Amino acid sequence: MTRYARTFAALLAPVVGKPVEEVLSGIGKPPKPELGHFAYACFPLAKERKTAPPKIAAEIAEAVAASMDGGGALRDVKAVGPYVNVFVDGRTAAREILPDALTRGADFGCSQQGGGAAVPVDFSSPNIAKPFGIHHLRSTVIGHALVRMLAAAGYRPIGINHIGDWGTQFGQLLAIWEMEGDEERLRSEGIHYLLELYVDFNKRLEDQPELRDVARERFRRLESGDAECRRLWSLFREASLAEFNRVYALLGIAFDDTKGESFYEDLMAPVLEELAAKDLLRESEDATLVELGDEDLGTALVKKRDGSTLYLTRDLAAADYRWRTYHFDRALYVVGGAQSLHFAQMKRVLELLGREWHERVIHTPFGMMRFTDRKMSTRKGDIIYLEEVLERAVELARETIEAGTRDKDRGLPDDLDTCAHRIGVGAVVFNDLKNRRVRDVTFNWDDVLNFEGETGPYLQYTAARIASMGDKLGRPITAQVDFATLDGPGETQLLLAIDGLEAALLRGVEASEPSYVADQLLEIAQRFSTLYARRDWKVISADDGLSDARMLLATATRQALLNGLGWLGIEVPDRM
Ligand code: ARG
């Protein structure tokens, strides 16, 4: 919510005899703004005092009204059924919020709350020799947004790409490579060729089940440092990273730390030794495992019979490494819900090892991505390549811009490429982030790129349009305006939405939920659009004073959109 919810809570606290924070959690928004901007629900109090809620509401409203000095930001406290409602004074809100937005600029809505605490965010983390599919998009986009949101909230996020470059699948690749590997094709076709090899391996497996053992043996060779195996593995790795990096460049994403699982090779032995020393290991028929003492968690495999290590073992070593390196406040793992058991096991093993920080390890899962458009599945069947989706989005954005300028008989923007890129990529990213993280996302081209729905292009367009108004105004934007001209109900609602950006950020960081920011941005844009759609409301008119005031309001709107979109990892074209 906004600073005024807090002001209201501070007024209520002495009257109801509760701490401000507790009162604040009971404040919400009335269903209609005509009823008030904030409402305090009296149900819990009524229960405690065994009195009817409306009666208590009336008493509280009266007492609060008596304690208000009249000149503050709040006015018209009254009981509405079981609620105590209040209005924000529009003129005061404009005077307090708008100059702040103008002077703080890119810093508007940011907070120091994190106090510089370190938060490693493990995200994207694709697997070598497997295509960067659309299912990795969610982790990449959500993780990137969380990194930026944490930074805006005053934390020190560390974006970590935990590349899957180790494991039995490399044994399979090495095995099939001996039969049909072609370095020339690897160089020219990269990851697509590696995928073909995978498919071939599995095809051959049908007639030659013994290949499974060959693969296992090859991975063991790789783990024991065989030079040729290592050389080939490096080639696969390079080919894959080249593709991943192209996708990251398209998305404008950089990591603070990219380490493959292979990095933890030498760090696994100490963990295994410690597990043994603490008597936590048990030998089974074909593996070494940790008994977790919890039926739901089962047992955790940490080593196979042939001595090769597992995903979990590497994650344990990586967690220790991250703790030693960062002493984190919390460590996020933005990984699909399918790996919930893996992370629950990992946390439990850390707990058994006596890592007092195990509670700070947080699996941050998300739902699946579903495509409604068959056309997007590529030649190779079911796999949808992220790079192709992003390129297609940019292409569609370009077509839309070209069609739009044709219709309006305008010239194309000078930087058509940048513009199409930001809109296309922004559309795909926002479509993902506007949903609650754990929900499944549907991907449908028409919805994603719609300039009018709840989309990235809609928000970008709103911001760009305001920039054009600034051009049209033709004089500097000033905070020296008559705030009384901005106290209509529509303006006040917009102001409160703008002022709510910081709270949305903090709630979003707390819950690792970028959609809270997305929701707030949509509300800001919609409130602005509602004003703008009114026949009697123009930003620029013959009245200079009024134009300056409205331009200031519009500029704060744009600043809030730019900042919030930036936290989500979305860039805005200057003009559209
Ligand atoms: N490479 C894994 C996958 O694509 C995700 C790794 C997530 N990070 C981690 N520390 N386990 O499924």
XYZ file of C-alpha atoms and ligand atoms in Angstrom:
588
model
C 0.000 0.000 0.000
C 1.245 3.500 0.565
C 2.730 5.814 3.133
C -0.808 6.905 3.973
C -1.840 3.453 5.140
C 0.908 3.874 7.703
C -0.273 7.361 8.655
C -3.725 5.889 9.159
C -2.318 3.014 11.224
C -0.427 5.512 13.407
C -3.681 7.352 14.102
C -5.567 4.147 14.839
C -2.913 2.522 17.039
C -3.446 4.579 20.258
C -7.215 4.428 19.815
C -7.403 0.641 19.481
C -4.482 0.067 21.844
C -2.384 -2.051 19.493
C 1.052 -1.636 17.903
C 1.194 0.173 14.552
C 2.455 -2.898 12.644
C -0.461 -4.987 13.835
C -2.959 -2.297 12.930
C -1.320 -1.935 9.526
C -1.939 -5.590 8.740
C -5.661 -4.962 9.284
C -5.810 -2.138 6.749
C -6.998 -2.828 3.228
C -8.709 -1.136 0.343
C -12.479 -0.623 0.302
C -14.236 -2.287 -2.633
C -15.051 1.095 -4.182
C -12.908 4.245 -3.922
C -16.055 6.313 -3.316
C -16.195 4.617 0.080
C -12.706 5.662 1.049
C -9.066 5.005 0.150
C -8.311 2.787 3.138
C -10.400 0.646 5.407
C -9.584 -0.825 8.787
C -11.487 -4.034 9.529
C -12.855 -4.251 13.058
C -13.663 -7.968 13.151
C -10.716 -9.148 15.277
C -11.276 -6.318 17.739
C -14.996 -7.095 17.921
C -14.183 -10.693 18.711
C -11.774 -9.723 21.467
C -14.217 -7.302 23.042
C -17.274 -9.415 22.335
C -19.086 -6.464 20.765
C -20.735 -6.071 17.366
C -18.189 -4.912 14.689
C -20.270 -1.942 13.435
C -20.565 -0.621 16.961
C -16.819 -0.763 17.484
C -16.212 0.775 14.070
C -18.415 3.712 14.974
C -16.603 4.259 18.271
C -13.183 4.084 16.693
C -14.137 6.389 13.840
C -15.349 8.977 16.292
C -12.225 8.786 18.438
C -9.900 8.963 15.424
C -11.790 11.912 13.956
C -11.407 13.738 17.263
C -7.647 13.135 17.291
C -7.066 14.397 13.739
C -5.765 17.927 13.463
C -7.440 18.660 10.155
C -4.396 19.808 8.207
C -2.914 16.337 7.626
C -3.000 13.993 4.682
C -6.091 12.146 5.886
C -9.671 13.307 6.082
C -13.261 12.141 6.433
C -12.839 9.213 8.796
C -16.088 7.349 9.104
C -17.524 3.988 9.985
C -18.849 1.993 7.054
C -20.469 -1.108 8.503
C -17.763 -3.061 10.319
C -14.965 -0.923 8.812
C -13.373 2.387 9.637
C -12.751 4.153 6.350
C -10.640 7.158 5.520
C -9.844 9.358 2.522
C -6.475 10.742 1.538
C -6.382 14.429 0.784
C -5.529 14.609 -2.916
C -3.751 17.912 -2.783
C -1.489 16.819 0.064
C -0.757 13.532 -1.702
C 0.204 15.378 -4.889
C 2.437 17.772 -2.969
C 4.176 14.957 -1.121
C 4.502 12.338 -3.848
C 5.159 14.176 -7.102
C 8.272 16.229 -6.263
C 9.661 13.081 -4.643
C 9.170 11.089 -7.855
C 10.741 13.836 -9.921
C 13.865 14.268 -7.776
C 14.456 10.603 -7.030
C 14.106 9.540 -10.666
C 15.400 6.011 -11.150
C 15.611 5.673 -7.386
C 11.897 6.332 -6.871
C 10.204 3.368 -5.183
C 13.540 1.846 -4.119
C 14.308 1.056 -0.502
C 17.267 0.503 1.795
C 15.459 -2.208 3.691
C 17.896 -4.975 2.752
C 20.797 -3.223 4.449
C 23.225 -4.759 1.952
C 22.544 -8.356 3.048
C 23.785 -10.956 0.559
C 21.222 -13.079 -1.285
C 22.562 -15.579 -3.825
C 19.890 -16.300 -6.428
C 20.428 -19.540 -8.348
C 18.476 -19.168 -11.573
C 18.339 -20.243 -15.202
C 20.939 -22.998 -14.646
C 20.394 -24.881 -17.917
C 22.020 -28.170 -18.778
C 24.909 -28.497 -21.173
C 24.189 -30.455 -24.320
C 20.467 -29.936 -23.885
C 18.685 -27.154 -25.683
C 17.724 -24.078 -23.724
C 14.047 -24.825 -23.933
C 11.060 -22.736 -23.109
C 10.810 -24.465 -19.709
C 14.007 -22.685 -18.730
C 12.476 -19.361 -19.641
C 10.523 -19.165 -16.419
C 13.504 -19.729 -14.155
C 15.574 -17.261 -16.150
C 12.979 -14.531 -16.197
C 11.752 -14.936 -12.610
C 15.282 -15.226 -11.228
C 16.466 -12.172 -13.108
C 13.504 -10.153 -11.815
C 14.201 -11.291 -8.250
C 17.829 -10.225 -8.546
C 16.810 -6.769 -9.709
C 14.043 -6.430 -7.148
C 16.400 -7.431 -4.332
C 18.897 -4.820 -5.488
C 16.158 -2.159 -5.573
C 15.177 -3.142 -2.035
C 18.716 -2.610 -0.755
C 19.969 -6.196 -0.693
C 23.150 -7.466 -2.332
C 21.886 -10.130 -4.738
C 24.333 -12.472 -6.442
C 22.953 -13.948 -9.655
C 24.274 -17.479 -9.978
C 24.058 -19.674 -13.045
C 24.572 -23.241 -11.835
C 25.182 -24.855 -15.203
C 24.416 -28.573 -15.429
C 27.701 -29.691 -16.936
C 28.301 -32.898 -15.029
C 26.477 -36.187 -14.614
C 25.719 -39.509 -16.288
C 24.210 -37.865 -19.357
C 27.751 -36.969 -20.411
C 28.567 -40.658 -20.348
C 25.751 -41.184 -22.834
C 27.039 -38.455 -25.092
C 30.567 -39.818 -24.962
C 29.293 -43.305 -25.769
C 27.324 -42.233 -28.824
C 30.115 -39.892 -29.878
C 32.439 -42.863 -30.301
C 29.986 -44.314 -32.801
C 28.983 -41.306 -34.867
C 30.457 -38.087 -33.449
C 31.407 -35.415 -35.971
C 33.364 -32.392 -34.742
C 32.612 -30.466 -37.897
C 28.872 -30.757 -37.323
C 29.267 -29.918 -33.657
C 31.025 -26.728 -34.627
C 28.427 -25.666 -37.162
C 25.195 -26.940 -35.576
C 26.099 -26.660 -31.912
C 23.519 -27.717 -29.434
C 21.020 -28.870 -32.060
C 23.503 -31.528 -33.083
C 24.046 -32.606 -29.488
C 20.315 -33.058 -29.130
C 20.299 -35.241 -32.230
C 22.992 -37.397 -30.635
C 20.841 -37.809 -27.553
C 17.909 -38.931 -29.615
C 20.144 -41.396 -31.476
C 21.556 -42.751 -28.247
C 18.102 -43.516 -26.977
C 17.077 -45.058 -30.288
C 20.083 -47.364 -30.289
C 19.408 -48.279 -26.700
C 16.318 -50.165 -27.798
C 18.398 -52.781 -29.638
C 21.599 -52.440 -27.647
C 20.714 -52.235 -23.958
C 24.381 -52.803 -23.132
C 24.975 -49.179 -24.207
C 23.731 -48.150 -20.818
C 26.745 -49.754 -19.181
C 29.066 -48.232 -21.745
C 27.645 -44.814 -20.883
C 28.092 -45.379 -17.184
C 31.673 -46.447 -17.765
C 32.378 -43.366 -19.911
C 31.095 -41.030 -17.221
C 33.298 -42.774 -14.700
C 36.231 -42.203 -17.080
C 35.313 -38.559 -17.332
C 35.152 -38.245 -13.561
C 38.534 -39.910 -13.202
C 40.081 -37.341 -15.524
C 40.593 -39.211 -18.818
C 42.138 -36.674 -21.211
C 40.120 -37.469 -24.348
C 36.839 -37.594 -22.419
C 37.668 -34.243 -20.884
C 38.521 -32.742 -24.252
C 35.217 -33.803 -25.783
C 33.311 -32.686 -22.715
C 34.883 -29.236 -23.082
C 33.769 -29.101 -26.699
C 30.183 -29.943 -25.737
C 30.343 -27.369 -23.006
C 31.611 -24.598 -25.275
C 28.994 -25.317 -27.930
C 26.226 -25.148 -25.354
C 27.461 -22.036 -23.599
C 27.621 -20.229 -26.919
C 23.904 -20.859 -27.384
C 23.001 -19.941 -23.806
C 24.912 -16.706 -24.086
C 23.007 -15.723 -27.199
C 19.759 -16.127 -25.275
C 21.086 -14.134 -22.307
C 22.164 -11.370 -24.676
C 18.668 -11.252 -26.177
C 17.170 -10.993 -22.698
C 19.782 -8.499 -21.482
C 20.814 -10.767 -18.628
C 24.236 -11.064 -17.027
C 25.177 -13.286 -14.097
C 27.493 -12.407 -11.268
C 28.728 -15.953 -11.051
C 28.572 -18.736 -13.625
C 29.838 -22.064 -12.375
C 29.211 -25.502 -13.751
C 28.400 -28.398 -11.484
C 31.856 -29.649 -12.472
C 33.334 -26.835 -10.392
C 32.291 -28.698 -7.252
C 34.136 -31.885 -8.170
C 36.837 -31.416 -5.576
C 34.480 -30.007 -2.992
C 32.324 -33.116 -2.816
C 34.830 -35.355 -1.061
C 34.901 -33.209 2.107
C 31.096 -33.302 2.302
C 31.033 -37.071 1.859
C 33.766 -37.474 4.487
C 31.897 -35.303 6.922
C 28.723 -37.304 6.329
C 30.703 -40.468 7.047
C 32.353 -38.993 10.149
C 28.969 -37.970 11.501
C 27.750 -41.475 10.864
C 25.036 -40.391 8.483
C 25.859 -42.670 5.563
C 24.413 -46.063 4.815
C 25.528 -48.471 2.102
C 22.754 -50.052 0.077
C 22.970 -52.521 -2.776
C 23.858 -50.021 -5.424
C 24.475 -46.732 -3.687
C 25.572 -44.797 -0.658
C 22.727 -42.882 0.908
C 21.632 -40.692 3.773
C 18.691 -41.762 5.905
C 16.585 -38.643 6.346
C 14.402 -39.785 9.217
C 11.235 -38.577 7.569
C 8.932 -40.775 5.541
C 7.982 -38.059 3.076
C 11.606 -37.280 2.305
C 12.705 -40.873 1.703
C 16.438 -41.430 1.442
C 18.960 -39.228 -0.303
C 21.409 -40.825 -2.745
C 24.832 -39.228 -2.574
C 27.040 -41.733 -4.372
C 26.488 -44.548 -6.833
C 28.014 -47.961 -6.496
C 30.575 -47.210 -9.198
C 31.688 -44.193 -7.187
C 30.160 -41.533 -9.411
C 28.503 -38.630 -7.698
C 25.043 -37.214 -8.050
C 23.221 -33.946 -8.597
C 22.423 -33.778 -4.882
C 26.036 -34.293 -3.843
C 27.086 -31.403 -6.032
C 24.313 -29.225 -4.646
C 25.435 -29.967 -1.087
C 28.983 -28.937 -1.953
C 27.648 -25.847 -3.727
C 25.514 -24.829 -0.731
C 28.534 -25.030 1.585
C 30.553 -23.053 -0.924
C 27.898 -20.343 -1.153
C 27.662 -20.077 2.603
C 31.432 -19.752 2.957
C 31.605 -17.229 0.141
C 28.616 -15.020 0.909
C 27.313 -15.647 4.432
C 23.906 -15.136 2.958
C 20.801 -13.736 4.554
C 18.898 -16.244 2.423
C 19.780 -18.285 -0.640
C 17.152 -18.665 -3.351
C 16.922 -21.523 -5.841
C 14.597 -20.589 -8.676
C 13.877 -24.064 -9.989
C 10.653 -25.733 -11.180
C 8.295 -27.438 -8.785
C 9.343 -30.843 -10.128
C 12.491 -30.562 -8.010
C 10.761 -29.893 -4.694
C 11.786 -33.232 -3.237
C 15.387 -32.663 -4.273
C 15.560 -29.372 -2.403
C 13.696 -30.692 0.611
C 16.246 -33.521 0.798
C 19.125 -31.126 0.374
C 17.900 -28.926 3.229
C 17.401 -31.934 5.439
C 20.929 -33.215 4.806
C 22.285 -29.742 5.571
C 20.321 -29.813 8.810
C 21.676 -33.258 9.701
C 25.163 -31.932 9.018
C 24.476 -29.235 11.595
C 24.486 -26.284 9.209
C 22.609 -23.813 11.365
C 21.836 -21.786 8.243
C 19.844 -24.552 6.526
C 16.578 -22.653 7.080
C 17.900 -19.853 4.927
C 17.994 -22.103 1.884
C 14.788 -21.425 -0.030
C 13.506 -23.365 -2.993
C 11.508 -20.902 -5.080
C 9.423 -23.047 -7.433
C 7.185 -22.027 -10.313
C 4.495 -23.543 -12.514
C 4.777 -24.815 -16.047
C 4.632 -22.944 -19.314
C 2.045 -24.097 -21.807
C 1.915 -23.164 -25.436
C -1.467 -22.855 -27.065
C 0.060 -22.291 -30.469
C 1.240 -25.437 -32.203
C 3.219 -23.475 -34.717
C 5.869 -22.835 -32.151
C 7.010 -26.387 -31.773
C 9.976 -26.759 -34.032
C 11.048 -29.285 -36.633
C 12.502 -31.484 -33.987
C 9.150 -32.264 -32.466
C 8.159 -31.115 -29.048
C 11.057 -28.949 -28.134
C 10.499 -25.251 -28.266
C 13.692 -23.277 -28.480
C 13.763 -20.173 -26.381
C 15.936 -18.354 -28.857
C 13.359 -18.926 -31.589
C 10.518 -17.709 -29.386
C 12.377 -14.504 -28.572
C 13.323 -13.905 -32.173
C 9.756 -14.490 -33.286
C 8.494 -12.070 -30.631
C 10.833 -9.376 -31.912
C 9.732 -10.038 -35.479
C 6.048 -9.794 -34.554
C 6.686 -6.601 -32.606
C 8.400 -5.138 -35.645
C 5.434 -6.034 -37.870
C 3.044 -4.444 -35.381
C 5.058 -1.223 -35.264
C 5.268 -1.091 -39.047
C 1.534 -1.686 -39.415
C 0.792 0.913 -36.736
C 2.859 3.610 -38.392
C 1.304 2.788 -41.782
C -2.180 3.230 -40.343
C -1.370 6.507 -38.697
C 0.651 7.653 -41.660
C 3.640 8.376 -39.456
C 7.274 7.677 -40.064
C 8.905 4.647 -38.508
C 10.783 5.262 -35.266
C 14.480 5.957 -35.955
C 15.549 3.081 -33.812
C 13.111 0.490 -35.114
C 15.475 -2.337 -34.167
C 15.839 -1.312 -30.540
C 12.166 -0.592 -30.321
C 11.085 -3.958 -31.767
C 13.608 -5.752 -29.575
C 12.439 -4.126 -26.356
C 8.773 -4.640 -27.136
C 9.110 -8.236 -28.323
C 11.295 -9.387 -25.447
C 9.416 -7.277 -22.910
C 6.159 -8.874 -24.038
C 7.438 -12.402 -23.458
C 8.954 -11.484 -20.096
C 5.899 -9.647 -18.772
C 3.563 -12.419 -19.877
C 5.518 -14.687 -17.583
C 5.926 -12.362 -14.616
C 2.379 -11.076 -14.357
C 1.253 -14.497 -13.142
C 1.661 -15.712 -9.605
C 4.891 -17.641 -9.682
C 3.490 -21.065 -8.827
C 0.697 -20.880 -11.379
C 1.045 -22.370 -14.840
C 1.489 -19.851 -17.638
C -0.190 -20.081 -20.993
C 1.633 -18.651 -23.907
C -0.493 -17.354 -26.723
C 0.981 -14.970 -29.263
C -2.089 -12.763 -29.576
C -2.310 -12.158 -25.855
C 1.394 -11.731 -25.293
C 1.816 -8.964 -27.846
C -1.501 -7.201 -27.410
C -0.949 -3.468 -26.888
C -4.149 -3.106 -24.938
C -4.406 -6.063 -22.577
C -2.504 -6.623 -19.374
C 0.737 -6.829 -21.268
C 4.282 -5.560 -21.393
C 3.664 -3.582 -24.600
C 0.689 -1.854 -22.961
C 2.866 -0.636 -20.086
C 5.715 0.315 -22.408
C 3.306 2.159 -24.644
C 1.825 4.089 -21.728
C 5.304 5.206 -20.667
C 6.403 6.075 -24.209
C 3.257 8.068 -24.848
C 3.961 10.193 -21.788
C 7.473 10.835 -23.099
C 5.967 12.123 -26.346
C 3.679 14.433 -24.376
C 6.770 15.834 -22.717
C 8.197 16.557 -26.180
C 4.993 18.267 -27.155
C 4.936 20.415 -24.028
C 8.259 21.815 -25.135
C 9.416 23.172 -21.782
C 11.098 21.573 -18.794
C 8.957 19.615 -16.389
C 8.685 21.382 -13.070
C 7.608 20.449 -9.570
C 6.551 24.057 -8.933
C 2.922 23.535 -9.813
C -0.449 24.290 -8.261
C -1.195 20.997 -6.519
C -4.796 22.019 -5.953
C -5.432 21.321 -9.646
C -4.601 17.654 -9.070
C -7.026 16.789 -6.325
C -9.785 15.105 -8.321
C -10.671 11.532 -7.318
C -9.104 10.021 -10.461
C -5.859 11.896 -9.862
C -5.762 10.847 -6.212
C -6.215 7.202 -7.109
C -3.392 7.428 -9.609
C -1.184 9.107 -7.008
C -1.885 6.383 -4.488
C -1.099 3.717 -7.071
C 2.229 5.422 -7.828
C 2.984 5.728 -4.145
C 2.206 2.026 -3.687
C 5.136 0.969 -5.863
C 7.639 0.704 -3.020
C 5.305 -1.379 -0.868
C 4.671 -3.674 -3.843
C 8.426 -4.074 -4.277
C 8.954 -4.953 -0.629
C 6.083 -7.419 -0.564
C 7.392 -8.896 -3.797
C 10.868 -9.340 -2.329
C 9.480 -10.841 0.859
C 7.463 -13.451 -1.020
C 9.852 -13.750 -4.009
C 6.882 -12.753 -6.124
C 7.551 -10.452 -9.104
C 3.839 -10.491 -9.942
C 3.188 -8.092 -7.049
C 5.231 -5.485 -8.887
C 3.549 -6.413 -12.178
C 0.106 -5.935 -10.612
C 1.064 -2.542 -9.259
C 2.366 -1.411 -12.651
C -0.872 -2.472 -14.304
C -2.829 -0.536 -11.727
C -0.737 2.578 -12.291
C -1.112 2.360 -16.073
C -4.826 1.654 -15.862
C -5.451 4.584 -13.530
C -3.555 6.833 -15.892
C -5.423 5.482 -18.920
C -8.758 6.069 -17.196
C -7.935 9.742 -16.749
C -6.486 10.026 -20.196
C -9.545 8.483 -21.809
C -11.794 11.165 -20.357
C -12.966 13.679 -22.903
C -12.570 16.541 -20.445
C -9.074 15.600 -19.316
C -6.070 16.493 -21.437
C -2.520 16.658 -20.221
C -1.606 19.551 -22.449
C -4.086 22.355 -22.910
C -4.175 26.129 -23.367
C -3.911 26.501 -19.595
C -0.152 26.498 -18.937
C -0.441 26.068 -15.195
C -2.764 23.115 -15.539
C -0.589 21.592 -18.271
C 2.487 21.807 -16.032
C 0.661 20.168 -13.135
C -0.713 17.332 -15.248
C 2.602 16.834 -17.004
C 4.197 16.425 -13.587
C 1.619 13.780 -12.699
C 2.164 12.044 -16.042
C 5.931 12.165 -15.595
C 5.710 10.553 -12.161
C 3.511 7.882 -13.750
C 6.142 7.246 -16.371
C 8.951 7.178 -13.823
C 7.079 4.594 -11.750
C 6.491 2.455 -14.850
C 10.123 2.710 -15.969
C 11.433 1.793 -12.524
C 9.050 -1.095 -11.951
C 9.571 -2.507 -15.436
C 13.310 -2.177 -14.914
C 13.074 -4.312 -11.775
C 11.266 -6.914 -13.833
C 14.082 -6.838 -16.379
C 12.058 -5.027 -19.048
C 13.382 -2.040 -20.964
C 11.132 0.638 -22.352
C 11.605 2.249 -25.783
C 11.971 6.023 -25.499
C 9.249 6.606 -28.062
C 6.856 4.175 -29.672
N 20.293 -27.831 -14.211
C 19.092 -28.083 -13.472
C 17.943 -28.368 -14.427
O 17.907 -27.828 -15.516
C 18.703 -26.935 -12.591
C 19.724 -26.573 -11.541
C 19.160 -25.717 -10.479
N 20.108 -25.323 -9.493
C 20.592 -26.107 -8.547
N 21.476 -25.617 -7.713
N 20.220 -27.346 -8.425
O 17.040 -29.090 -14.075
